[in-house]
Amino acid sequence: MREVLAKSILSNKNNMNIYRGYTHGCIYCDSRSQCYGMTDTFEDIEVKVNAAQLLEAALCKKRAACVVTTGAMTDPYLPLEAKLHHTRDCLEIIQKHGFGAAVLTKSDLVLRDIELLQRIHHRAKCVVQMTLTTFDETLCRKVEPHVATTHRRYEVLKEMQKAGIPTVVWMTPILPFINDTPQNIRGVLEYCIDAGVQGVVAFGMGMTLRHGNREYYYNKLDEHFPGLKAEYIKRFGFSYNLQSPDAARLGHLAREMCR
């Protein structure tokens, strides 16, 4: 963990990253890409210790209410958050000023703040977003080793449903030859239906690879799926966008289930 004093916290699209880096260990994480400058210290989490003060100042200058989003680059509920409470501090500031919040996470630690999220939603708008990629729990532990399992995330979505907080699921990435099966898509979406999610985000039926995360991903393929790296190289080369060979059928299945 490295503590830093950030110069700003809100982007021009009202997104914030309170932490920088990841400890979830997801084998496909795009945030590991070299273009973001985090590859050498990816697991050494950078903590913006003045995030709450910066957010307070930024929201005081806003002339119109907006929804503040977090989780695009780094999960706001990393294990460190249980002790540091920086995400909670920022949510309390959002609630105090009457702004909305949209949180993207894979962690059940978000349940700690469920009453605060309710208060934000009652005054403005709050949406909790969770990534669900892999219905099979054993496979989940291979591709997302240090985070709440898919079934646990489904339980979190159910708790949000009970609390009246809208939810959205990001069903991405879909890894070619790994979780790109009708059984997996159907299983994930059945969780979504049962948990009453308001929407599903899917960027096609595939994944992206760039310099930095490609090398890490291929090393993990060698570790968990021997021989599969050669198939990736043969089929995709150095492509950025890797669509499942079964993308059309899986996309149709997803659209029909969502409809």
CSV table of C-alpha atoms in Angstrom, one decimal:
chain,number,residue,atom,x,y,z
A,1,MET,CA,0.0,0.0,0.0
A,2,ARG,CA,1.2,3.5,-0.9
A,3,GLU,CA,-0.4,6.6,0.3
A,4,VAL,CA,-0.5,9.6,-2.0
A,5,LEU,CA,-1.9,13.1,-2.0
A,6,ALA,CA,-4.0,13.4,-5.2
A,7,LYS,CA,-4.4,16.7,-7.0
A,8,SER,CA,-8.0,15.9,-8.1
A,9,ILE,CA,-10.6,13.2,-7.7
A,10,LEU,CA,-13.5,13.8,-10.1
A,11,SER,CA,-13.1,13.4,-13.9
A,12,ASN,CA,-15.0,15.6,-16.3
A,13,LYS,CA,-17.6,12.8,-16.5
A,14,ASN,CA,-18.0,12.7,-12.6
A,15,ASN,CA,-16.1,9.5,-12.2
A,16,MET,CA,-13.7,8.9,-9.3
A,17,ASN,CA,-11.1,6.3,-8.4
A,18,ILE,CA,-10.3,6.4,-4.7
A,19,TYR,CA,-7.7,3.6,-5.0
A,20,ARG,CA,-5.3,2.7,-7.8
A,21,GLY,CA,-4.3,-0.9,-8.5
A,22,TYR,CA,-6.0,-4.2,-7.8
A,23,THR,CA,-5.6,-7.3,-5.5
A,24,HIS,CA,-8.6,-9.3,-6.9
A,25,GLY,CA,-6.2,-11.3,-9.2
A,26,CYS,CA,-8.7,-11.5,-12.1
A,27,ILE,CA,-6.7,-13.1,-14.9
A,28,TYR,CA,-8.3,-10.8,-17.6
A,29,CYS,CA,-8.2,-7.4,-15.9
A,30,ASP,CA,-7.8,-4.6,-18.5
A,31,SER,CA,-6.6,-2.2,-15.8
A,32,ARG,CA,-3.3,-4.1,-15.9
A,33,SER,CA,-2.7,-2.7,-19.5
A,34,GLN,CA,0.5,-0.8,-19.9
A,35,CYS,CA,-1.3,2.2,-21.2
A,36,TYR,CA,-2.6,2.9,-17.7
A,37,GLY,CA,0.9,2.9,-16.2
A,38,MET,CA,0.1,0.4,-13.4
A,39,THR,CA,1.8,-2.8,-14.6
A,40,ASP,CA,4.8,-2.7,-12.4
A,41,THR,CA,2.9,-1.9,-9.1
A,42,PHE,CA,-0.5,-3.3,-9.9
A,43,GLU,CA,-0.9,-5.2,-6.6
A,44,ASP,CA,0.8,-2.4,-4.6
A,45,ILE,CA,-2.4,-0.3,-4.0
A,46,GLU,CA,-2.1,3.4,-4.3
A,47,VAL,CA,-4.4,5.1,-1.7
A,48,LYS,CA,-5.6,8.6,-2.3
A,49,VAL,CA,-5.7,9.7,1.3
A,50,ASN,CA,-7.2,13.1,0.6
A,51,ALA,CA,-10.0,11.7,-1.7
A,52,ALA,CA,-12.8,12.8,0.7
A,53,GLN,CA,-11.5,16.3,1.0
A,54,LEU,CA,-11.1,16.7,-2.7
A,55,LEU,CA,-14.6,15.3,-3.3
A,56,GLU,CA,-16.1,17.7,-0.8
A,57,ALA,CA,-14.5,20.6,-2.5
A,58,ALA,CA,-15.5,19.4,-6.0
A,59,LEU,CA,-19.2,18.9,-5.1
A,60,CYS,CA,-19.4,22.3,-3.4
A,61,LYS,CA,-18.5,23.8,-6.8
A,62,LYS,CA,-21.2,21.9,-8.7
A,63,ARG,CA,-24.1,24.0,-9.9
A,64,ALA,CA,-26.3,21.0,-10.7
A,65,ALA,CA,-26.7,17.6,-9.2
A,66,CYS,CA,-25.2,14.6,-10.9
A,67,VAL,CA,-24.4,10.9,-10.4
A,68,VAL,CA,-20.9,10.3,-9.1
A,69,THR,CA,-19.6,7.0,-10.4
A,70,THR,CA,-16.8,4.8,-9.1
A,71,GLY,CA,-15.3,1.4,-9.9
A,72,ALA,CA,-14.4,1.9,-13.6
A,73,MET,CA,-10.6,1.4,-13.1
A,74,THR,CA,-10.3,0.1,-9.5
A,75,ASP,CA,-12.9,-1.6,-7.3
A,76,PRO,CA,-13.9,0.9,-4.5
A,77,TYR,CA,-14.3,-2.1,-2.2
A,78,LEU,CA,-10.8,-3.6,-2.2
A,79,PRO,CA,-10.0,-5.5,1.0
A,80,LEU,CA,-8.1,-2.4,2.2
A,81,GLU,CA,-11.4,-0.5,2.3
A,82,ALA,CA,-12.6,-2.6,5.3
A,83,LYS,CA,-10.0,-0.8,7.4
A,84,LEU,CA,-9.5,2.5,5.7
A,85,HIS,CA,-13.2,3.5,5.0
A,86,HIS,CA,-12.3,6.0,2.2
A,87,THR,CA,-15.1,4.8,-0.1
A,88,ARG,CA,-17.6,5.1,2.8
A,89,ASP,CA,-16.3,8.6,3.6
A,90,CYS,CA,-16.8,9.6,-0.1
A,91,LEU,CA,-20.3,8.1,-0.1
A,92,GLU,CA,-21.2,10.1,3.0
A,93,ILE,CA,-20.1,13.3,1.3
A,94,ILE,CA,-22.2,12.4,-1.8
A,95,GLN,CA,-25.2,11.8,0.4
A,96,LYS,CA,-24.7,15.0,2.4
A,97,HIS,CA,-24.7,17.1,-0.8
A,98,GLY,CA,-27.7,15.3,-2.3
A,99,PHE,CA,-25.9,13.8,-5.3
A,100,GLY,CA,-26.4,10.4,-6.8
A,101,ALA,CA,-24.0,7.5,-6.8
A,102,ALA,CA,-23.2,4.5,-9.1
A,103,VAL,CA,-20.9,1.9,-7.7
A,104,LEU,CA,-19.3,-0.9,-9.6
A,105,THR,CA,-17.8,-3.8,-7.6
A,106,LYS,CA,-17.1,-7.5,-7.2
A,107,SER,CA,-17.0,-7.4,-3.4
A,108,ASP,CA,-19.6,-8.2,-0.8
A,109,LEU,CA,-18.0,-5.5,1.4
A,110,VAL,CA,-20.5,-3.2,-0.3
A,111,LEU,CA,-23.2,-4.7,2.1
A,112,ARG,CA,-21.5,-2.8,4.9
A,113,ASP,CA,-22.7,0.5,3.4
A,114,ILE,CA,-26.2,-0.7,2.3
A,115,GLU,CA,-28.1,1.7,4.7
A,116,LEU,CA,-25.9,4.6,3.4
A,117,LEU,CA,-26.7,3.6,-0.2
A,118,GLN,CA,-30.4,3.5,0.7
A,119,ARG,CA,-30.2,7.1,2.0
A,120,ILE,CA,-28.4,8.2,-1.2
A,121,HIS,CA,-31.1,6.5,-3.3
A,122,HIS,CA,-34.0,8.0,-1.3
A,123,ARG,CA,-32.6,11.5,-1.7
A,124,ALA,CA,-31.3,11.3,-5.3
A,125,LYS,CA,-30.4,8.1,-7.1
A,126,CYS,CA,-28.1,5.1,-6.3
A,127,VAL,CA,-27.3,2.1,-8.5
A,128,VAL,CA,-25.1,-0.8,-7.4
A,129,GLN,CA,-23.4,-2.6,-10.3
A,130,MET,CA,-21.7,-6.0,-10.0
A,131,THR,CA,-19.7,-7.9,-12.5
A,132,LEU,CA,-20.8,-11.5,-13.1
A,133,THR,CA,-18.9,-13.5,-15.7
A,134,THR,CA,-18.8,-17.1,-14.7
A,135,PHE,CA,-21.7,-19.2,-13.3
A,136,ASP,CA,-19.4,-22.2,-12.4
A,137,GLU,CA,-17.9,-21.6,-9.0
A,138,THR,CA,-14.8,-23.7,-9.6
A,139,LEU,CA,-14.1,-21.8,-12.8
A,140,CYS,CA,-14.7,-18.5,-11.0
A,141,ARG,CA,-12.0,-19.3,-8.5
A,142,LYS,CA,-9.6,-19.8,-11.4
A,143,VAL,CA,-10.3,-16.6,-13.3
A,144,GLU,CA,-11.3,-14.4,-10.3
A,145,PRO,CA,-9.3,-15.9,-7.4
A,146,HIS,CA,-9.3,-13.2,-4.7
A,147,VAL,CA,-12.8,-11.8,-4.7
A,148,ALA,CA,-16.3,-12.9,-3.7
A,149,THR,CA,-17.6,-15.8,-5.8
A,150,THR,CA,-20.3,-15.4,-8.4
A,151,HIS,CA,-22.9,-17.0,-6.1
A,152,ARG,CA,-21.9,-14.6,-3.3
A,153,ARG,CA,-22.2,-11.6,-5.6
A,154,TYR,CA,-25.7,-12.9,-6.6
A,155,GLU,CA,-26.6,-12.9,-2.9
A,156,VAL,CA,-25.4,-9.3,-2.6
A,157,LEU,CA,-27.7,-8.4,-5.6
A,158,LYS,CA,-30.6,-10.1,-3.7
A,159,GLU,CA,-29.9,-8.0,-0.6
A,160,MET,CA,-29.8,-4.8,-2.7
A,161,GLN,CA,-33.2,-5.9,-4.2
A,162,LYS,CA,-34.6,-6.3,-0.7
A,163,ALA,CA,-33.3,-2.8,0.2
A,164,GLY,CA,-34.9,-1.2,-2.8
A,165,ILE,CA,-31.6,-0.3,-4.4
A,166,PRO,CA,-31.5,-0.6,-8.2
A,167,THR,CA,-28.9,-3.0,-9.6
A,168,VAL,CA,-27.1,-3.6,-12.9
A,169,VAL,CA,-24.9,-6.5,-13.9
A,170,TRP,CA,-21.9,-6.3,-16.1
A,171,MET,CA,-21.7,-9.6,-17.9
A,172,THR,CA,-18.2,-9.1,-19.2
A,173,PRO,CA,-15.7,-10.3,-20.2
A,174,ILE,CA,-16.7,-13.5,-21.9
A,175,LEU,CA,-13.4,-15.4,-22.4
A,176,PRO,CA,-13.2,-17.5,-25.6
A,177,PHE,CA,-13.1,-21.2,-25.0
A,178,ILE,CA,-13.4,-20.7,-21.2
A,179,ASN,CA,-16.8,-19.2,-20.2
A,180,ASP,CA,-18.3,-18.7,-23.7
A,181,THR,CA,-21.0,-21.4,-23.4
A,182,PRO,CA,-24.8,-21.3,-23.5
A,183,GLN,CA,-24.8,-23.0,-20.0
A,184,ASN,CA,-22.7,-20.2,-18.6
A,185,ILE,CA,-24.7,-17.3,-20.2
A,186,ARG,CA,-27.9,-18.9,-19.1
A,187,GLY,CA,-26.7,-19.5,-15.5
A,188,VAL,CA,-25.5,-15.9,-15.1
A,189,LEU,CA,-28.7,-14.4,-16.5
A,190,GLU,CA,-30.9,-16.6,-14.4
A,191,TYR,CA,-29.1,-15.1,-11.4
A,192,CYS,CA,-29.9,-11.7,-12.8
A,193,ILE,CA,-33.5,-12.5,-13.4
A,194,ASP,CA,-34.0,-13.9,-9.9
A,195,ALA,CA,-32.2,-10.9,-8.3
A,196,GLY,CA,-34.4,-8.5,-10.2
A,197,VAL,CA,-31.6,-6.5,-11.8
A,198,GLN,CA,-32.6,-3.5,-13.9
A,199,GLY,CA,-30.1,-4.0,-16.7
A,200,VAL,CA,-27.3,-6.1,-18.1
A,201,VAL,CA,-24.2,-4.6,-19.7
A,202,ALA,CA,-22.4,-6.8,-22.2
A,203,PHE,CA,-19.8,-5.5,-24.7
A,204,GLY,CA,-20.4,-8.3,-27.2
A,205,MET,CA,-19.5,-11.9,-26.4
A,206,GLY,CA,-15.7,-11.6,-26.0
A,207,MET,CA,-12.9,-9.8,-24.3
A,208,THR,CA,-10.1,-7.3,-25.0
A,209,LEU,CA,-6.3,-7.7,-24.7
A,210,ARG,CA,-3.7,-5.0,-24.7
A,211,HIS,CA,0.0,-4.9,-24.0
A,212,GLY,CA,0.4,-5.6,-20.3
A,213,ASN,CA,-2.7,-7.5,-19.6
A,214,ARG,CA,-2.2,-9.8,-22.6
A,215,GLU,CA,1.1,-11.2,-21.2
A,216,TYR,CA,-0.4,-11.7,-17.8
A,217,TYR,CA,-3.5,-13.4,-19.2
A,218,TYR,CA,-1.4,-15.7,-21.4
A,219,ASN,CA,0.7,-16.7,-18.3
A,220,LYS,CA,-2.5,-17.6,-16.5
A,221,LEU,CA,-3.7,-19.6,-19.4
A,222,ASP,CA,-0.6,-21.7,-19.2
A,223,GLU,CA,-1.1,-22.1,-15.5
A,224,HIS,CA,-4.8,-23.0,-15.5
A,225,PHE,CA,-5.7,-24.0,-19.1
A,226,PRO,CA,-2.6,-25.7,-20.7
A,227,GLY,CA,-2.5,-25.5,-24.4
A,228,LEU,CA,-5.1,-22.8,-24.8
A,229,LYS,CA,-2.6,-20.0,-25.3
A,230,ALA,CA,-1.5,-21.5,-28.6
A,231,GLU,CA,-5.2,-21.5,-29.7
A,232,TYR,CA,-5.5,-17.9,-28.8
A,233,ILE,CA,-2.3,-16.9,-30.7
A,234,LYS,CA,-3.4,-18.9,-33.8
A,235,ARG,CA,-6.9,-17.5,-33.9
A,236,PHE,CA,-6.5,-13.9,-32.6
A,237,GLY,CA,-2.9,-13.0,-33.1
A,238,PHE,CA,-2.4,-9.6,-31.4
A,239,SER,CA,-6.0,-8.4,-31.8
A,240,TYR,CA,-7.4,-6.0,-29.3
A,241,ASN,CA,-11.0,-7.3,-29.6
A,242,LEU,CA,-11.3,-11.1,-29.1
A,243,GLN,CA,-14.8,-12.3,-29.9
A,244,SER,CA,-16.0,-15.8,-29.0
A,245,PRO,CA,-16.3,-18.1,-32.1
A,246,ASP,CA,-19.9,-18.6,-30.8
A,247,ALA,CA,-20.6,-14.9,-30.3
A,248,ALA,CA,-23.7,-14.7,-32.5
A,249,ARG,CA,-25.5,-17.6,-30.8
A,250,LEU,CA,-24.6,-16.4,-27.3
A,251,GLY,CA,-25.6,-12.8,-28.1
A,252,HIS,CA,-29.0,-14.0,-29.4
A,253,LEU,CA,-29.5,-16.1,-26.2
A,254,ALA,CA,-28.6,-13.2,-24.0
A,255,ARG,CA,-30.9,-10.8,-25.8
A,256,GLU,CA,-33.8,-13.3,-25.7
A,257,MET,CA,-33.4,-14.0,-22.0
A,258,CYS,CA,-33.1,-10.3,-21.2
A,259,ARG,CA,-36.2,-9.5,-23.2
